[in-house]
Each structure stands twice: as C-alpha cells, then as structure tokens.
CSV table of C-alpha atoms in Angstrom, one decimal:
chain,number,residue,atom,x,y,z
A,1,MET,CA,8.5,-149.1,-127.6
A,2,THR,CA,11.9,-147.7,-128.4
A,3,GLY,CA,13.3,-151.0,-129.4
A,4,LEU,CA,10.3,-151.7,-131.7
A,5,ALA,CA,10.7,-148.3,-133.4
A,6,THR,CA,14.3,-148.9,-134.1
A,7,ALA,CA,13.6,-152.3,-135.6
A,8,LEU,CA,10.8,-150.8,-137.8
A,9,ARG,CA,13.2,-148.1,-139.1
A,10,THR,CA,15.8,-150.7,-139.9
A,11,LEU,CA,13.3,-152.8,-141.7
A,12,ALA,CA,12.1,-149.8,-143.7
A,13,VAL,CA,15.7,-149.0,-144.8
A,14,THR,CA,16.3,-152.6,-145.8
A,15,ALA,CA,13.1,-152.8,-147.8
A,16,ALA,CA,14.0,-149.5,-149.6
A,17,ALA,CA,17.4,-150.9,-150.6
A,18,GLY,CA,15.7,-154.0,-151.9
A,19,LEU,CA,13.2,-151.9,-153.9
A,20,LEU,CA,16.1,-150.0,-155.5
A,21,ALA,CA,17.7,-153.3,-156.5
A,22,VAL,CA,14.5,-154.7,-158.0
A,23,THR,CA,13.3,-151.6,-159.8
A,24,GLY,CA,16.7,-150.6,-161.1
A,25,ALA,CA,16.4,-147.1,-159.6
A,26,VAL,CA,19.6,-145.2,-159.5
A,27,ALA,CA,20.8,-143.4,-156.4
A,28,ALA,CA,22.1,-139.8,-156.7
A,29,PRO,CA,25.6,-139.9,-158.2
A,30,ALA,CA,28.6,-139.1,-156.0
A,31,PRO,CA,30.1,-135.6,-156.6
A,32,PRO,CA,32.7,-135.6,-159.3
A,33,ALA,CA,36.3,-135.9,-158.4
A,34,SER,CA,38.2,-132.6,-158.8
A,35,ALA,CA,40.0,-132.1,-162.1
A,36,ALA,CA,43.7,-133.0,-162.2
A,37,PRO,CA,45.8,-129.9,-161.6
A,38,GLU,CA,47.6,-128.3,-164.5
A,39,PRO,CA,51.2,-129.3,-164.8
A,40,LYS,CA,53.7,-126.8,-163.5
A,41,ALA,CA,57.2,-126.0,-164.8
A,42,PRO,CA,60.2,-127.6,-163.3
A,43,ARG,CA,62.2,-125.3,-161.0
A,44,GLU,CA,64.7,-124.8,-163.8
A,45,PHE,CA,62.2,-122.5,-165.6
A,46,VAL,CA,61.6,-118.9,-164.9
A,47,ALA,CA,59.7,-115.9,-166.2
A,48,LEU,CA,62.2,-113.8,-168.2
A,49,SER,CA,60.9,-110.6,-166.6
A,50,SER,CA,62.2,-111.9,-163.2
A,51,VAL,CA,65.7,-112.1,-164.7
A,52,ASP,CA,65.6,-109.1,-166.9
A,53,PRO,CA,62.6,-106.7,-166.9
A,54,THR,CA,64.1,-104.4,-169.5
A,55,ILE,CA,63.7,-106.9,-172.4
A,56,LEU,CA,60.5,-106.1,-174.3
A,57,GLN,CA,57.9,-108.8,-174.7
A,58,GLU,CA,55.4,-108.9,-177.6
A,59,MET,CA,54.0,-112.4,-177.2
A,60,ARG,CA,52.3,-113.0,-180.5
A,61,TYR,CA,50.6,-116.3,-179.8
A,62,THR,CA,48.4,-114.9,-177.1
A,63,THR,CA,46.8,-112.6,-179.8
A,64,GLU,CA,45.1,-113.0,-183.1
A,65,HIS,CA,48.1,-111.5,-185.0
A,66,ASN,CA,49.9,-114.7,-185.9
A,67,PHE,CA,49.8,-117.2,-188.8
A,68,VAL,CA,46.9,-119.1,-187.2
A,69,GLY,CA,44.8,-116.0,-186.8
A,70,GLU,CA,43.6,-116.7,-183.2
A,71,PRO,CA,45.1,-117.1,-179.7
A,72,VAL,CA,47.0,-120.4,-179.6
A,73,ASP,CA,46.2,-123.2,-177.2
A,74,GLY,CA,48.3,-123.1,-174.0
A,75,TYR,CA,49.1,-119.4,-174.1
A,76,ARG,CA,47.2,-118.2,-171.0
A,77,GLN,CA,49.1,-115.0,-170.4
A,78,PRO,CA,51.5,-112.8,-172.5
A,79,LEU,CA,54.6,-114.1,-170.6
A,80,CYS,CA,58.0,-115.3,-171.7
A,81,ILE,CA,59.1,-118.4,-169.9
A,82,LEU,CA,62.5,-119.9,-170.4
A,83,THR,CA,65.0,-122.2,-168.6
A,84,ARG,CA,67.1,-120.1,-166.2
A,85,PRO,CA,70.4,-120.5,-168.2
A,86,ALA,CA,68.7,-119.3,-171.4
A,87,ALA,CA,67.1,-116.3,-169.5
A,88,GLU,CA,70.4,-115.4,-167.9
A,89,ALA,CA,72.2,-115.6,-171.3
A,90,LEU,CA,69.6,-113.2,-172.8
A,91,HIS,CA,70.2,-110.9,-169.9
A,92,ARG,CA,73.9,-110.8,-170.7
A,93,ALA,CA,73.2,-110.1,-174.4
A,94,GLN,CA,70.7,-107.3,-173.4
A,95,VAL,CA,73.3,-105.6,-171.2
A,96,ARG,CA,75.7,-105.3,-174.1
A,97,LEU,CA,73.0,-104.1,-176.5
A,98,LEU,CA,71.7,-101.5,-174.1
A,99,VAL,CA,75.1,-99.8,-174.2
A,100,ARG,CA,74.8,-99.6,-178.0
A,101,GLY,CA,71.4,-98.1,-177.8
A,102,TYR,CA,69.3,-101.2,-178.5
A,103,THR,CA,67.0,-103.6,-176.7
A,104,LEU,CA,65.9,-107.1,-177.3
A,105,LYS,CA,62.3,-107.9,-177.9
A,106,VAL,CA,60.9,-111.4,-177.7
A,107,TYR,CA,58.0,-112.8,-179.7
A,108,ASP,CA,57.9,-116.3,-178.4
A,109,CYS,CA,59.8,-118.3,-175.8
A,110,TYR,CA,58.8,-121.6,-174.2
A,111,ARG,CA,55.9,-123.2,-176.2
A,112,PRO,CA,53.7,-125.9,-174.7
A,113,GLN,CA,53.2,-129.1,-176.8
A,114,ARG,CA,49.5,-128.4,-176.9
A,115,ALA,CA,50.3,-125.2,-178.9
A,116,VAL,CA,52.4,-127.2,-181.3
A,117,ASP,CA,49.4,-129.6,-181.7
A,118,HIS,CA,47.2,-126.5,-182.5
A,119,PHE,CA,49.7,-125.5,-185.2
A,120,VAL,CA,49.5,-129.1,-186.7
A,121,ARG,CA,45.7,-129.1,-186.7
A,122,TRP,CA,45.6,-125.7,-188.4
A,123,ALA,CA,48.1,-126.8,-191.0
A,124,LYS,CA,46.0,-129.8,-191.9
A,125,ASP,CA,42.9,-127.6,-192.4
A,126,LEU,CA,43.6,-126.4,-195.9
A,127,GLU,CA,40.4,-124.3,-196.0
A,128,ASP,CA,41.7,-122.0,-193.3
A,129,GLU,CA,43.8,-119.4,-195.0
A,130,ARG,CA,42.6,-116.3,-193.3
A,131,MET,CA,46.2,-115.1,-192.5
A,132,LYS,CA,47.9,-116.3,-195.8
A,133,LYS,CA,48.2,-112.9,-197.3
A,134,GLU,CA,50.6,-111.7,-194.5
A,135,PHE,CA,52.4,-114.8,-193.3
A,136,TYR,CA,52.7,-117.3,-196.2
A,137,PRO,CA,51.6,-115.5,-199.4
A,138,LEU,CA,53.9,-117.4,-201.7
A,139,VAL,CA,53.6,-120.9,-200.1
A,140,ASP,CA,50.9,-123.3,-200.8
A,141,LYS,CA,49.4,-124.4,-197.4
A,142,SER,CA,49.6,-128.0,-198.5
A,143,ARG,CA,53.4,-127.6,-198.5
A,144,LEU,CA,53.8,-126.4,-194.9
A,145,PHE,CA,55.0,-129.8,-193.5
A,146,ALA,CA,57.1,-130.8,-196.5
A,147,ASP,CA,58.9,-127.4,-196.5
A,148,GLY,CA,59.6,-127.5,-192.8
A,149,TYR,CA,57.5,-124.6,-191.7
A,150,ILE,CA,55.3,-126.8,-189.4
A,151,ALA,CA,56.3,-129.9,-187.5
A,152,GLU,CA,54.8,-132.1,-184.8
A,153,LYS,CA,57.6,-131.2,-182.3
A,154,SER,CA,59.3,-127.9,-181.6
A,155,GLY,CA,62.5,-127.1,-179.8
A,156,HIS,CA,60.5,-124.3,-178.1
A,157,SER,CA,58.8,-126.9,-176.0
A,158,ARG,CA,62.2,-127.8,-174.4
A,159,GLY,CA,62.4,-124.3,-172.9
A,160,SER,CA,65.7,-122.9,-174.2
A,161,THR,CA,64.6,-121.6,-177.6
A,162,VAL,CA,63.4,-118.1,-178.2
A,163,ASP,CA,62.1,-116.0,-181.2
A,164,LEU,CA,63.3,-112.4,-180.9
A,165,THR,CA,64.4,-109.2,-182.6
A,166,ILE,CA,66.2,-105.9,-181.8
A,167,VAL,CA,64.6,-102.5,-181.2
A,168,ARG,CA,66.4,-99.2,-181.3
A,169,LEU,CA,66.0,-97.1,-178.2
A,170,PRO,CA,63.9,-95.2,-177.3
A,171,ALA,CA,61.4,-97.9,-178.3
A,172,ALA,CA,58.5,-96.5,-180.3
A,173,PRO,CA,55.1,-98.1,-179.4
A,174,THR,CA,53.7,-100.7,-181.7
A,175,ARG,CA,50.0,-100.3,-182.4
A,176,ALA,CA,47.6,-103.1,-181.7
A,177,TYR,CA,46.5,-105.5,-184.5
A,178,VAL,CA,42.9,-105.1,-185.5
A,179,PRO,CA,41.3,-108.5,-186.4
A,180,GLY,CA,40.0,-108.4,-190.0
A,181,GLU,CA,42.3,-105.5,-191.0
A,182,GLU,CA,43.9,-105.5,-194.5
A,183,LEU,CA,46.9,-107.8,-194.4
A,184,VAL,CA,50.3,-107.0,-196.1
A,185,ASP,CA,52.9,-109.5,-197.3
A,186,CYS,CA,55.5,-110.1,-194.5
A,187,SER,CA,58.3,-109.8,-197.1
A,188,ALA,CA,57.2,-106.4,-198.4
A,189,PRO,CA,59.3,-103.3,-197.6
A,190,GLN,CA,59.3,-102.4,-193.9
A,191,GLU,CA,57.2,-99.2,-194.5
A,192,GLU,CA,54.5,-101.3,-196.0
A,193,ARG,CA,54.4,-104.2,-193.6
A,194,PHE,CA,52.4,-104.3,-190.3
A,195,PRO,CA,54.1,-101.7,-188.1
A,196,ASP,CA,56.7,-103.2,-185.8
A,197,ASN,CA,59.1,-101.2,-183.7
A,198,SER,CA,61.9,-103.7,-184.6
A,199,VAL,CA,64.8,-102.6,-186.7
A,200,ASP,CA,64.4,-103.7,-190.3
A,201,MET,CA,65.3,-107.4,-190.6
A,202,GLY,CA,64.1,-107.7,-194.2
A,203,THR,CA,60.9,-109.6,-193.3
A,204,GLY,CA,58.4,-109.6,-190.5
A,205,PHE,CA,58.4,-112.2,-187.7
A,206,ASP,CA,57.1,-115.7,-188.7
A,207,CYS,CA,57.4,-115.0,-192.4
A,208,PHE,CA,57.1,-118.3,-194.2
A,209,ASP,CA,59.5,-117.3,-197.1
A,210,THR,CA,63.0,-118.1,-198.1
A,211,LEU,CA,63.8,-114.4,-197.6
A,212,SER,CA,63.6,-115.2,-193.8
A,213,HIS,CA,66.7,-117.4,-194.1
A,214,THR,CA,69.3,-115.7,-192.0
A,215,ASP,CA,72.0,-115.6,-194.8
A,216,ASP,CA,69.7,-115.2,-197.8
A,217,PRO,CA,71.9,-113.4,-200.4
A,218,ARG,CA,69.1,-111.0,-201.3
A,219,ILE,CA,69.4,-109.4,-197.8
A,220,GLY,CA,72.1,-106.7,-197.7
A,221,GLY,CA,72.9,-103.2,-196.4
A,222,GLU,CA,71.1,-102.2,-193.2
A,223,GLN,CA,69.0,-105.3,-193.1
A,224,ARG,CA,72.1,-107.5,-193.2
A,225,ALA,CA,73.8,-105.4,-190.6
A,226,ASN,CA,70.8,-105.8,-188.3
A,227,ARG,CA,70.6,-109.6,-188.7
A,228,ASP,CA,74.3,-109.8,-188.0
A,229,LEU,CA,74.0,-107.6,-184.9
A,230,LEU,CA,71.3,-109.9,-183.5
A,231,ARG,CA,73.1,-113.1,-184.3
A,232,GLY,CA,76.4,-111.8,-183.0
A,233,ALA,CA,75.0,-110.6,-179.8
A,234,LEU,CA,73.3,-113.9,-179.0
A,235,ALA,CA,76.2,-116.1,-180.3
A,236,GLU,CA,78.5,-114.5,-177.8
A,237,GLN,CA,76.2,-115.8,-175.0
A,238,GLY,CA,75.8,-119.4,-176.3
A,239,PHE,CA,72.8,-119.1,-178.6
A,240,VAL,CA,72.7,-120.9,-182.0
A,241,ASN,CA,70.6,-119.5,-184.8
A,242,LEU,CA,68.3,-121.7,-187.0
A,243,PRO,CA,69.5,-120.8,-190.5
A,244,GLU,CA,65.9,-120.8,-191.9
A,245,GLU,CA,64.6,-118.2,-189.5
A,246,TRP,CA,66.6,-115.0,-188.6
A,247,TRP,CA,64.6,-114.7,-185.4
A,248,HIS,CA,65.0,-118.2,-184.0
A,249,PHE,CA,67.8,-119.0,-181.5
A,250,THR,CA,68.5,-121.9,-179.1
A,251,PHE,CA,70.7,-121.7,-176.0
A,252,LYS,CA,73.4,-124.4,-175.8
A,253,PRO,CA,73.8,-126.7,-174.0
A,254,GLU,CA,70.1,-127.1,-173.3
A,255,PRO,CA,69.2,-128.2,-169.8
A,256,PHE,CA,66.4,-130.4,-171.3
A,257,PRO,CA,67.6,-131.5,-174.7
A,258,ALA,CA,65.1,-134.3,-175.2
A,259,THR,CA,62.0,-133.3,-173.1
A,260,PHE,CA,59.0,-131.6,-174.6
A,261,PHE,CA,56.9,-129.9,-171.9
A,262,ASP,CA,53.2,-129.1,-171.9
A,263,PHE,CA,52.6,-126.8,-168.9
A,264,PRO,CA,50.7,-123.7,-169.9
A,265,VAL,CA,52.3,-120.3,-170.5
A,266,ALA,CA,51.0,-118.7,-167.3
A,267,ARG,CA,52.5,-117.0,-164.2
A,268,ARG,CA,51.2,-119.9,-162.0
A,269,SER,CA,53.4,-122.3,-164.0
A,270,VAL,CA,56.6,-120.7,-162.6
A,271,ALA,CA,55.2,-119.2,-159.3
A,272,GLY,CA,57.8,-119.3,-156.6
A,273,HIS,CA,60.7,-120.1,-158.9
C-alpha cells in the first residue's frame, strides 16, 4: 500500500503541474531580491567633526532654508563630509582663527550628484520661485544656467570643496528658519537679512548676485576685511576661492580631481573611516 500511495501522490503533483501549464495559472512569485546597498564613501573621506569638532556646521541643504525651498536629495543628515586632506587643512585654518577670536562655520561640504540633479530639475521648473525674494531677487530664473549659478556638475561632488564663513566668538545662536516666513533680499544690509551669526560678508550665503563676487568693488570697509580674512586664512592652507562666490573654496591638489561621487550625506557613508 505504501508504494501505491507514493505513486498516487506523484501522479497528483504531475497532474497539478500540467493543469497550471494548460490554464495559464501563475504560481506565487518568488520574494523580491534585496535592494542594492547605498554606495559608501571611499576611505579617503571623513566626517569633518572627527577631524575638528570645533568648526560650526549649519548644513543648509538638509533644511528648507535654501534657494530650492526644501531639503535637497541625498542630504540624509546635517553632516559635513570631506576628503581627509581638505578636512585637515580646514583644521589648520581653524586653529589660527581661534587664536584671533573667530571660528569657521560650514554651510555645505561634499555634495552628492543626486543633489546636483535636484538643483537642475528645480532650475528648469520656471514656475517654482518660492525662494526668489531671498536668494535671487534680481535674476530671472530662466538665466540661472546661462549666468553660471546652476550647472549639471559641481566641484562639491569631488569631495574637496566647501562653502563656509567666519563667526566671531563667542558664537551667538542662529534662530531656526520658519517655512513660509517673510523673505528678505540676500544682498540687503546685514541687520535686515535673515539672521546669521556670521560676520558681515556683504551678502548672505548662496546669494545669486554679482555682489557675491569676492572682489566686487562695491564691497569695502568691514565687509571687505571679513572676506579677506576668510580668503587669507584658507589660502594659507591650500584652498582656492571661486571668484564668483565669497564662500566657495576648493582644496588643492584634490585627491579626486575628476570623480563625481553620489553616496548620500549620512554618517553610515563614512562609518569606520
């Protein structure tokens, strides 16, 4: 009887398989393969705080207070990531500034390619001008590519470029931005602009205006002295300023001069480095 039962069970399984083939019935799908893991940073990248925890960090693209008006793709945590040589050079500049009663404050460091892509999509959407009054009040949004404010590649994605300023010690707190609040022109006098504990540089960060050009002749007095202090402190450590943006510096020589990375800005990207 045992042999007969086994044969009958085998026959039943075979018949069921044949029925599936004839009727076109679909068997339950296999479980989906696990998603590909997020890319991690090469070991040459570090969190700036692990090299110098005294440098202030106000990472604007994790917030809604930026020219896009929303957190930017790829910025998972408010964290400055840089190549180690760039981070160590910032540390050396910080040591010299601390003696003079100042500290560095970074706004943006490594920027993933997906964030640059987000900027490009935003720039092409001419209807979205929610942050125009603060960040580009005098620039027609249709001119952002032609005028060089937005590009499809950014040196930030190579890991050795940083946007930063100087703060006088003791550093006063900066209040949080409230989405929907009244915006003020980034080139207005400092007492009228959104409050920032930075020394007066003549414009706010990410101000799309020729007044942001580091050597704009309209900038003089204390504002000129502050820009020169920042540029001089960083130049001593190998950073080169972008003439169109007083806040933008790239460490030379870059460890990755031709590689544009896309790992997210997150602690896990540099965990263990």
